[in-house]
mmCIF file of C-alpha atoms in Angstrom:
data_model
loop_
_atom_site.group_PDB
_atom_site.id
_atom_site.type_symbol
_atom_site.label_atom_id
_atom_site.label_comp_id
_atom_site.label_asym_id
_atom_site.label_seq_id
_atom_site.Cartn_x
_atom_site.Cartn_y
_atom_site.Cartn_z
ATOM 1 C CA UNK G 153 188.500 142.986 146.774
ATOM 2 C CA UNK G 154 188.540 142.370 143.167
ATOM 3 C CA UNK G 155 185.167 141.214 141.867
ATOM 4 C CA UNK G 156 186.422 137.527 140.736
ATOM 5 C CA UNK G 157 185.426 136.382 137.290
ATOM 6 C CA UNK G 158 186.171 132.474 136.285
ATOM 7 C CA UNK G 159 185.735 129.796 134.092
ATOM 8 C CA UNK G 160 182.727 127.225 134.347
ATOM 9 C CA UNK G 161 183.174 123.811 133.718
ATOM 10 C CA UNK G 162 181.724 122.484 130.632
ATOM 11 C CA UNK G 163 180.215 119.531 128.766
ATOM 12 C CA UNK G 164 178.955 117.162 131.645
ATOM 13 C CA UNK G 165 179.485 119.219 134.827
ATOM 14 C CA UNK G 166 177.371 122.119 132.642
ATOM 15 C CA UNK G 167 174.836 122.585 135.697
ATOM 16 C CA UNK G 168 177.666 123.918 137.941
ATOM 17 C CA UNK G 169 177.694 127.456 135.381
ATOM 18 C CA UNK G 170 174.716 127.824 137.270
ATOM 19 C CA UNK G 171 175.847 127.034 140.635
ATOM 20 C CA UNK G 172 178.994 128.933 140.661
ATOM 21 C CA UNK G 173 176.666 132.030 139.248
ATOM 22 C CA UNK G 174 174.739 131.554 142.410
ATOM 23 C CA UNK G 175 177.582 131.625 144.387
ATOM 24 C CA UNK G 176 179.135 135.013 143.221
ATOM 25 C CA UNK G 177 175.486 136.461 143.038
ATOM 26 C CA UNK G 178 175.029 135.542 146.829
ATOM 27 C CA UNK G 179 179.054 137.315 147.686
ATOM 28 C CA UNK G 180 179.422 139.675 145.860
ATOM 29 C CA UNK G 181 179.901 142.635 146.703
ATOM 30 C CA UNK G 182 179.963 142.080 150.939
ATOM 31 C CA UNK G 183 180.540 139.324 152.849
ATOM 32 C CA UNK G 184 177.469 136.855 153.377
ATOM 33 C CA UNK G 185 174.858 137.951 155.808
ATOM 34 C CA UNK G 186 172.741 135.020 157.752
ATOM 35 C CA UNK G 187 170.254 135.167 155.124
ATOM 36 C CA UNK G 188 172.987 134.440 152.778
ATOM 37 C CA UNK G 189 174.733 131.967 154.610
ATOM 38 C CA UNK G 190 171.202 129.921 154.821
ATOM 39 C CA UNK G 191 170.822 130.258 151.167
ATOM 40 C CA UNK G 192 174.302 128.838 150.941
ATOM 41 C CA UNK G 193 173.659 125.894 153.022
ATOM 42 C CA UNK G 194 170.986 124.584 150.170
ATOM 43 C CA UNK G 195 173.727 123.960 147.499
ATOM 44 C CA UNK G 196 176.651 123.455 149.812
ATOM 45 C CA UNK G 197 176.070 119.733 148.995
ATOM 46 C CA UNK G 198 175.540 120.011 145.323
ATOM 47 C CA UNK G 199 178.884 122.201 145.467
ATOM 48 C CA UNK G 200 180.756 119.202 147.589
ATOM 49 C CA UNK G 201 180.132 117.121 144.362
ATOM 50 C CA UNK G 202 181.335 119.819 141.787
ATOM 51 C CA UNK G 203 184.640 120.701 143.499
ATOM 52 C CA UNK G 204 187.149 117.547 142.313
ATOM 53 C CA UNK G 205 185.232 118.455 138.814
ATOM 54 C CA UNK G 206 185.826 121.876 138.121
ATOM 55 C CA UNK G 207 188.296 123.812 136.878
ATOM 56 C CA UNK G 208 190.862 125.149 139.467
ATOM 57 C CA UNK G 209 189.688 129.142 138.948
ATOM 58 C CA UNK G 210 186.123 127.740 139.661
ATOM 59 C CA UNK G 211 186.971 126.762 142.954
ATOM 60 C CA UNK G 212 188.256 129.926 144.339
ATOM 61 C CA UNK G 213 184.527 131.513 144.069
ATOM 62 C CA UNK G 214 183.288 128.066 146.469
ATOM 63 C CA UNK G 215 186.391 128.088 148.643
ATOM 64 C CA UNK G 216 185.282 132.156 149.606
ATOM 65 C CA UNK G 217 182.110 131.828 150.038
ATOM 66 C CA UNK G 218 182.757 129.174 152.452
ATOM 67 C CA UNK G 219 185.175 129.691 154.084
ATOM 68 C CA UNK G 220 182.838 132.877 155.204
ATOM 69 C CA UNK G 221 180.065 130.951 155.956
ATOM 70 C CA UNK G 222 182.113 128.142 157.524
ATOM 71 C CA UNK G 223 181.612 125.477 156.384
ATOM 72 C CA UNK G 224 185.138 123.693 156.903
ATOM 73 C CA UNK G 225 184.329 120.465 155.000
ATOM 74 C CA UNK G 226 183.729 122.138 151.962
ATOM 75 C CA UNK G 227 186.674 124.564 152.507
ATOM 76 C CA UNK G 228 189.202 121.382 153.219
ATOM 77 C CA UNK G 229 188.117 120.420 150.068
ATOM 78 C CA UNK G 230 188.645 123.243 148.376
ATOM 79 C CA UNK G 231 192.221 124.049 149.400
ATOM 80 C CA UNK G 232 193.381 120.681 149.016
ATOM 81 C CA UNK G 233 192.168 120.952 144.869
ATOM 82 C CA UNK G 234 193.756 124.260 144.681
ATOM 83 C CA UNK G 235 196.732 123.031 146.101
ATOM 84 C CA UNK G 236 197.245 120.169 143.437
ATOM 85 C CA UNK G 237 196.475 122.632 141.091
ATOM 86 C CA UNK G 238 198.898 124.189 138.547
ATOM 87 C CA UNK G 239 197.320 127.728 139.790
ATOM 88 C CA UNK G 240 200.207 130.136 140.348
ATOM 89 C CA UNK G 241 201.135 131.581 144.131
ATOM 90 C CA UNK G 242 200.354 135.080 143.125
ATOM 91 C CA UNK G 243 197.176 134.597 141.508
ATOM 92 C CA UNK G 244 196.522 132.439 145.143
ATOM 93 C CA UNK G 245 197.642 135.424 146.842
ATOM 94 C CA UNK G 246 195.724 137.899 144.897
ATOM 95 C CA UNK G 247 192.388 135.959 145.133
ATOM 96 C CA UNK G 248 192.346 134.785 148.677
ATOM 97 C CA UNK G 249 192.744 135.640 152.480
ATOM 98 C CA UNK G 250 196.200 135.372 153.972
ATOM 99 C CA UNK G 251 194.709 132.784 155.850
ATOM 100 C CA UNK G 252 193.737 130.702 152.709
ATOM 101 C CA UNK G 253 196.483 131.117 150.964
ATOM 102 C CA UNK G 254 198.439 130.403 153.885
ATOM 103 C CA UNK G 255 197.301 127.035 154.338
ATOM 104 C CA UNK G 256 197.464 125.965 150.468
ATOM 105 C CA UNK G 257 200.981 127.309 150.625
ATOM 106 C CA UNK G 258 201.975 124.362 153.687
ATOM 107 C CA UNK G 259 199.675 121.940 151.750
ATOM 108 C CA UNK G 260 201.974 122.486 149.214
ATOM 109 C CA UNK G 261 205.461 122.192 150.414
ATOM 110 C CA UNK G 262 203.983 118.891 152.371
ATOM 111 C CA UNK G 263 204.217 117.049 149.254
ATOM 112 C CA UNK G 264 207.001 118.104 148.140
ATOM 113 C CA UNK G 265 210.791 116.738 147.878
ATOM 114 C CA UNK G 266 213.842 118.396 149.725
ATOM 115 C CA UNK G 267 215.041 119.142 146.550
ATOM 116 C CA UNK G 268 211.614 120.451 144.678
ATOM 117 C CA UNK G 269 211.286 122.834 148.501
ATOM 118 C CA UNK G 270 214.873 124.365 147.085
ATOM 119 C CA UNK G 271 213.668 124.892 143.776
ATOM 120 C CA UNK G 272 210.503 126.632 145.243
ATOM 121 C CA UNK G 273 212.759 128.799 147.465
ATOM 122 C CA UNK G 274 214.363 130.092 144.129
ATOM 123 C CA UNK G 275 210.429 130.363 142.499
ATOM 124 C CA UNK G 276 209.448 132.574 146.191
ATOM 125 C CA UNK G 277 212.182 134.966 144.982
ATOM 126 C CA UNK G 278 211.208 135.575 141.472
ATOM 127 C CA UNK G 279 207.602 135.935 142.924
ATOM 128 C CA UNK G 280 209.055 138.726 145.012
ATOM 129 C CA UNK G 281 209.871 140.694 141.932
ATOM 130 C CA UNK G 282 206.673 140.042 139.805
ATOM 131 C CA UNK G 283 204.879 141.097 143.258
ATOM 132 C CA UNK G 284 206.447 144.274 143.129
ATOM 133 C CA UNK G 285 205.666 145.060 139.514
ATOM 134 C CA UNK G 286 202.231 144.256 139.754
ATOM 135 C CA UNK G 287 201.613 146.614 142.953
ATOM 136 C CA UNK G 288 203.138 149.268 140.435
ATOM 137 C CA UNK G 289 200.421 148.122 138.188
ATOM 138 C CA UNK G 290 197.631 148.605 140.879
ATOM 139 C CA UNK G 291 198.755 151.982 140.794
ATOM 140 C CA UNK G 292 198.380 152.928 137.818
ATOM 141 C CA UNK G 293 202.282 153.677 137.427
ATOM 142 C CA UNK G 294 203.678 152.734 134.053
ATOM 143 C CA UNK G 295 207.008 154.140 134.403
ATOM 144 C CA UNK G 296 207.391 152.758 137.928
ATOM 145 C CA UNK G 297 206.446 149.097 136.377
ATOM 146 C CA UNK G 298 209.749 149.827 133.464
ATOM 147 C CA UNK G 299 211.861 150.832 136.769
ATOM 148 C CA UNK G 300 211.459 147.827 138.335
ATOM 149 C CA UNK G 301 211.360 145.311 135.502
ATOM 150 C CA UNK G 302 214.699 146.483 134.772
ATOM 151 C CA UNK G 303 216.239 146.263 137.870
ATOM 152 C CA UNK G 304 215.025 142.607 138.422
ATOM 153 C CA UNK G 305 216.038 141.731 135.371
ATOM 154 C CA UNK G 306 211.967 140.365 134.889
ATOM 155 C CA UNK G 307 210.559 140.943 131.711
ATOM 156 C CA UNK G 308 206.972 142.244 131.550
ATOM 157 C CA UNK G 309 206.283 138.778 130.070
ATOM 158 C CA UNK G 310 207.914 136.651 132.314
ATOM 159 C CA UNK G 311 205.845 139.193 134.989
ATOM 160 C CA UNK G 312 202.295 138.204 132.703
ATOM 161 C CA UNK G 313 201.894 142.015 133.434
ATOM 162 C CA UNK G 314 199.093 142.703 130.865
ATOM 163 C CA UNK G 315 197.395 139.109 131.910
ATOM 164 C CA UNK G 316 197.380 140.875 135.705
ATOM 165 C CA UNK G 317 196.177 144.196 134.383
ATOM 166 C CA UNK G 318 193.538 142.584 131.995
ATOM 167 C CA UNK G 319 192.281 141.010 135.158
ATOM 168 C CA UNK G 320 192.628 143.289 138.086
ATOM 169 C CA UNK G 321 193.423 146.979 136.625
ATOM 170 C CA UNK G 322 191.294 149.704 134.971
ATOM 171 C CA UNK G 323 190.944 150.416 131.749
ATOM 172 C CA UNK G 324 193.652 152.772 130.772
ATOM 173 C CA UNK G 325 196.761 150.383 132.035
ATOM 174 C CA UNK G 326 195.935 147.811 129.921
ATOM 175 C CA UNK G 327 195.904 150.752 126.873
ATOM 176 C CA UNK G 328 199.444 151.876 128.627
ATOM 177 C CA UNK G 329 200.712 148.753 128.058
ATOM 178 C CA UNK G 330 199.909 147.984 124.927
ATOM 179 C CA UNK G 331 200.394 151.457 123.129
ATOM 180 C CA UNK G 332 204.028 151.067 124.864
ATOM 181 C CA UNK G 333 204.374 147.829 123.014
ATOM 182 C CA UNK G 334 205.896 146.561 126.641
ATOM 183 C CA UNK G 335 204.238 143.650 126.324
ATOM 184 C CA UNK G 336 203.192 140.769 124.051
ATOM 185 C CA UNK G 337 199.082 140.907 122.908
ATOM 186 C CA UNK G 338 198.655 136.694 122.576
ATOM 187 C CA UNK G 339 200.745 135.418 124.994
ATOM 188 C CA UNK G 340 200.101 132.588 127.104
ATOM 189 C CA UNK G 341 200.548 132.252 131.097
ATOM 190 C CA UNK G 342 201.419 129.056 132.642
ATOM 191 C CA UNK G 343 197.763 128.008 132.535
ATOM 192 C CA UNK G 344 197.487 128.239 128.790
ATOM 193 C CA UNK G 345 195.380 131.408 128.904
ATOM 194 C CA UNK G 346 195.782 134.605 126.851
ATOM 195 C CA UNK G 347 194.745 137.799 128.082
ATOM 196 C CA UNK G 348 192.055 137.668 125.810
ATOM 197 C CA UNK G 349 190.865 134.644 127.826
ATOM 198 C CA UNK G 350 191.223 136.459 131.031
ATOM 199 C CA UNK G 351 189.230 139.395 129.517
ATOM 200 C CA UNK G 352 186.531 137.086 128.878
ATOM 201 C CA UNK G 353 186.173 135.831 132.452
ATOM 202 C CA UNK G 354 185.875 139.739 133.796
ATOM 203 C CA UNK G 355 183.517 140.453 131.129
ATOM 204 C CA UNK G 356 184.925 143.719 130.646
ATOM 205 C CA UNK G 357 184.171 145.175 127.278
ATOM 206 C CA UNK G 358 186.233 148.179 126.870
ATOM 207 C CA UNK G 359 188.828 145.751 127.434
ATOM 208 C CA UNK G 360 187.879 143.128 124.948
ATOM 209 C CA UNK G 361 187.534 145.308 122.735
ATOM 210 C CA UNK G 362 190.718 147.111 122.775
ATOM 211 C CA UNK G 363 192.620 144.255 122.908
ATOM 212 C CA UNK G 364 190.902 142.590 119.935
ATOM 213 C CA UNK G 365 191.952 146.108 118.227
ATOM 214 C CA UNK G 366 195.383 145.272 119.219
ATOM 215 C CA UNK G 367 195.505 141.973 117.735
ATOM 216 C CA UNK G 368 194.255 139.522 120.421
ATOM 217 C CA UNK G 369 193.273 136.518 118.694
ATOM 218 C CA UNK G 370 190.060 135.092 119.257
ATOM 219 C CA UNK G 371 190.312 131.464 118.495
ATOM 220 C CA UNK G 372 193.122 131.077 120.670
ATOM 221 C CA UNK G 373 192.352 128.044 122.688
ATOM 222 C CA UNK G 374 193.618 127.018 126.298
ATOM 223 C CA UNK G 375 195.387 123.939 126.920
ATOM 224 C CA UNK G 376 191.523 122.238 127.449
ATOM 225 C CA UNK G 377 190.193 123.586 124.119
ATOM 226 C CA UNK G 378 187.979 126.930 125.495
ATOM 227 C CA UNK G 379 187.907 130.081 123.501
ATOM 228 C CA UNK G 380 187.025 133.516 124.563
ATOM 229 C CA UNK G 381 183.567 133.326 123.171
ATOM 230 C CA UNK G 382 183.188 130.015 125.210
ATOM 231 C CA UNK G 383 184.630 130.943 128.418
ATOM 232 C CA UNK G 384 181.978 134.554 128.060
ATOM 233 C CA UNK G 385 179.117 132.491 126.974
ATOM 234 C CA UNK G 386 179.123 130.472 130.182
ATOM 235 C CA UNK G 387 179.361 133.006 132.390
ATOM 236 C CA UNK G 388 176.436 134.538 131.498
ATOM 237 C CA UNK G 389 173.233 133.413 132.527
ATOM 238 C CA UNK G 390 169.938 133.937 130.234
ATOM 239 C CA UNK G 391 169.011 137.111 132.453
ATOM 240 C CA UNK G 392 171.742 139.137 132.111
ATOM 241 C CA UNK G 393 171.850 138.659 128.198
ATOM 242 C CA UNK G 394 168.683 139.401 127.790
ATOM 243 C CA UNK G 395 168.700 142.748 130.003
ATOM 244 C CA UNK G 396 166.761 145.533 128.882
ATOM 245 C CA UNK G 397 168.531 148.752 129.467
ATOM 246 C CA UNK G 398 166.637 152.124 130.588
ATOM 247 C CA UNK G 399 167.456 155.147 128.655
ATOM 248 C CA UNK G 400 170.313 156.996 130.542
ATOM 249 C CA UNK G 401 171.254 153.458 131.781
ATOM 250 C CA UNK G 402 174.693 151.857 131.126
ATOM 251 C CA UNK G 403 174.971 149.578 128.424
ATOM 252 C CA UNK G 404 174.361 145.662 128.648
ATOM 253 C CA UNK G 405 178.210 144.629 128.966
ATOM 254 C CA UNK G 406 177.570 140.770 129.484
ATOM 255 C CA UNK G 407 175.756 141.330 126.048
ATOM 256 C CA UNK G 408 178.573 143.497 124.799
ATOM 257 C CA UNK G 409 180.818 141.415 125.198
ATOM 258 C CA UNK G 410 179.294 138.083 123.998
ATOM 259 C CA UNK G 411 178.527 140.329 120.700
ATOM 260 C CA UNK G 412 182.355 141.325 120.348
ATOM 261 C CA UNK G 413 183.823 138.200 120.813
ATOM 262 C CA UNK G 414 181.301 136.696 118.452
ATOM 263 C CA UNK G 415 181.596 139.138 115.647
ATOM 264 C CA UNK G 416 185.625 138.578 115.859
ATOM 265 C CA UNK G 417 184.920 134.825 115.628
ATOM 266 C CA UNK G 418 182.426 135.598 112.348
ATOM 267 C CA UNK G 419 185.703 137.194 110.718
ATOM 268 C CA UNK G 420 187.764 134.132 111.360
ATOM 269 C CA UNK G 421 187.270 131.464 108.912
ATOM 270 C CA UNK G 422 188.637 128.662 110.822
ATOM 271 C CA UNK G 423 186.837 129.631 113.557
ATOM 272 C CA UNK G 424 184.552 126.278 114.309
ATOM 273 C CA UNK G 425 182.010 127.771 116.076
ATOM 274 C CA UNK G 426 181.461 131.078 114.632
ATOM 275 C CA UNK G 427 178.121 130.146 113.307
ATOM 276 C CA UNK G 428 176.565 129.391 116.866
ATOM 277 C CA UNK G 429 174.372 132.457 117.536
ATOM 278 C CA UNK G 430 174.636 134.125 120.772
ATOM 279 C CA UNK G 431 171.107 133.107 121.548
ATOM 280 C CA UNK G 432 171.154 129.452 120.974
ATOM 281 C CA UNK G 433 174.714 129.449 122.648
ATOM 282 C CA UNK G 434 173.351 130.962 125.509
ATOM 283 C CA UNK G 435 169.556 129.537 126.038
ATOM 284 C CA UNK G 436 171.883 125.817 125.499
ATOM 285 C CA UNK G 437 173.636 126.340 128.515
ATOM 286 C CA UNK G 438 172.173 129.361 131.318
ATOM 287 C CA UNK G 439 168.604 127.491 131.579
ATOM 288 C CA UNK G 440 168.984 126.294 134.791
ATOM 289 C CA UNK G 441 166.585 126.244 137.316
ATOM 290 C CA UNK G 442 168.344 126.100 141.312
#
């Protein structure tokens, strides 16, 4: 499973950054052992509070970790805000367990109209496609992804192919793409988010960086007001920024990538916040004590 990277609320619900850290600290990379799950249970309350507050990809991190450790209030919660969400089947699909996504699919037609449940069957099929280009995507076949976009008459775009591979694919698809020129650098999915914005919530700096070099803009905002350099900042906690490497060891990327997005926003002269130091960005929002 793809390790999940996601926004953290800001502003008010600020103390959940820290919570939702905890959460993918305690599941990544198995599934929760007892110790875990125990560990779980002492926030699970403090996380039943955040939920109806957070941003939708926020809740995807909760909703895993417990639905694994079981805890069904929390995980009724959690697919009934996803399902009222503007969050996109495939990303659903992607992110989750059948199971999960399953159940927010039903939620979903529940509320729906006879009409709006036609509509959606016409959506299901258009998904079908996009599916199909993106598992050409996972592997690694660029020529394969042309194939098919052709034949379904669905652009790259309208497939948000280099969002998916900025989120989910190595290194050198997302280099494919763009020195192919099949796809468009800054443009938005249905959530408001560029690549670029995606790229900040993996924290991957090899792909930050490459598509900065391409033109990604930095001071793109979503449709809430969060740049890059805000979404990165607030997924990193205090600890991982200040990391010392060992010789031989690999580089600090949460710190890598901070510093890249930063010196981008130092370029930009409209940039608002491009005089907010790393440091004081971070040490203004990580300090949190659980």
């Amino acid at each position: 499973m793809h390790e999940m990277e996601t926004v953290v609320v800001s502003g008010q619900e600020k103390d959940y950054s820290g919570l939702k850290i905890k959460v993918l600290n305690l599941f990544r990379p198995k599934l929760p052992c007892p110790k875990v799950r125990g560990e779980f249970d002492l926030f699970r309350r403090r996380l039943v509070n955040f939920v109806d507050k957070a941003y939708v990809e926020d809740v995807i991190p909760i909703l895993l970790a417990a639905f694994y450790c079981r805890s069904d209030e929390l995980v009724n919660q959690c697919v009934d805000r996803i399902a009222r969400s503007d969050l996109d089947n495939i990303s659903i699909e992607k992110e989750l367990p059948y199971e999960l996504s399953k159940r927010i699919e039903l939620s979903r037609k529940e509320s729906m109209s006879d009409d709006e449940q036609v509509s959606e069957a016409v959506v299901r099929l258009h998904e079908k496609a996009i599916r199909r280009i993106h598992r050409a995507l996972d592997r690694d076949d660029i020529e394969l992804v042309g194939i098919l976009s052709r034949e379904s008459h669905v652009t790259l775009d309208d497939a948000n192919c280099l969002h998916y591979a900025v989120a989910h694919c190595d290194y050198i698809v997302v280099h494919k793409l763009l020195h192919l020129c099949f796809t468009v650098v800054n443009r938005r999915n249905s959530q408001g988010y560029t690549p670029l914005h995606i790229a900040a919530m993996r924290r991957e700096p090899s792909i930050i960086g490459f598509l900065l070099e391409k033109g990604a803009c930095a001071s793109d905002l979503t449709f809430d007001g969060r740049r890059p350099l805000s979404i990165c900042r607030r997924l990193t906690s205090i600890k991982n920024y200040d990391a010392k490497t060992e010789q031989g060891q690999p580089t600090n990327k949460d710190r890598l990538c901070i510093d890249n997005l930063e010196r981008e926003m130092r370029r930009n002269p409209m940039a608002d916040d491009a005089s907010i130091t790393s440091q004081d960005a971070v040490n203004g929002t990580f300090d949190l004590n659980l």
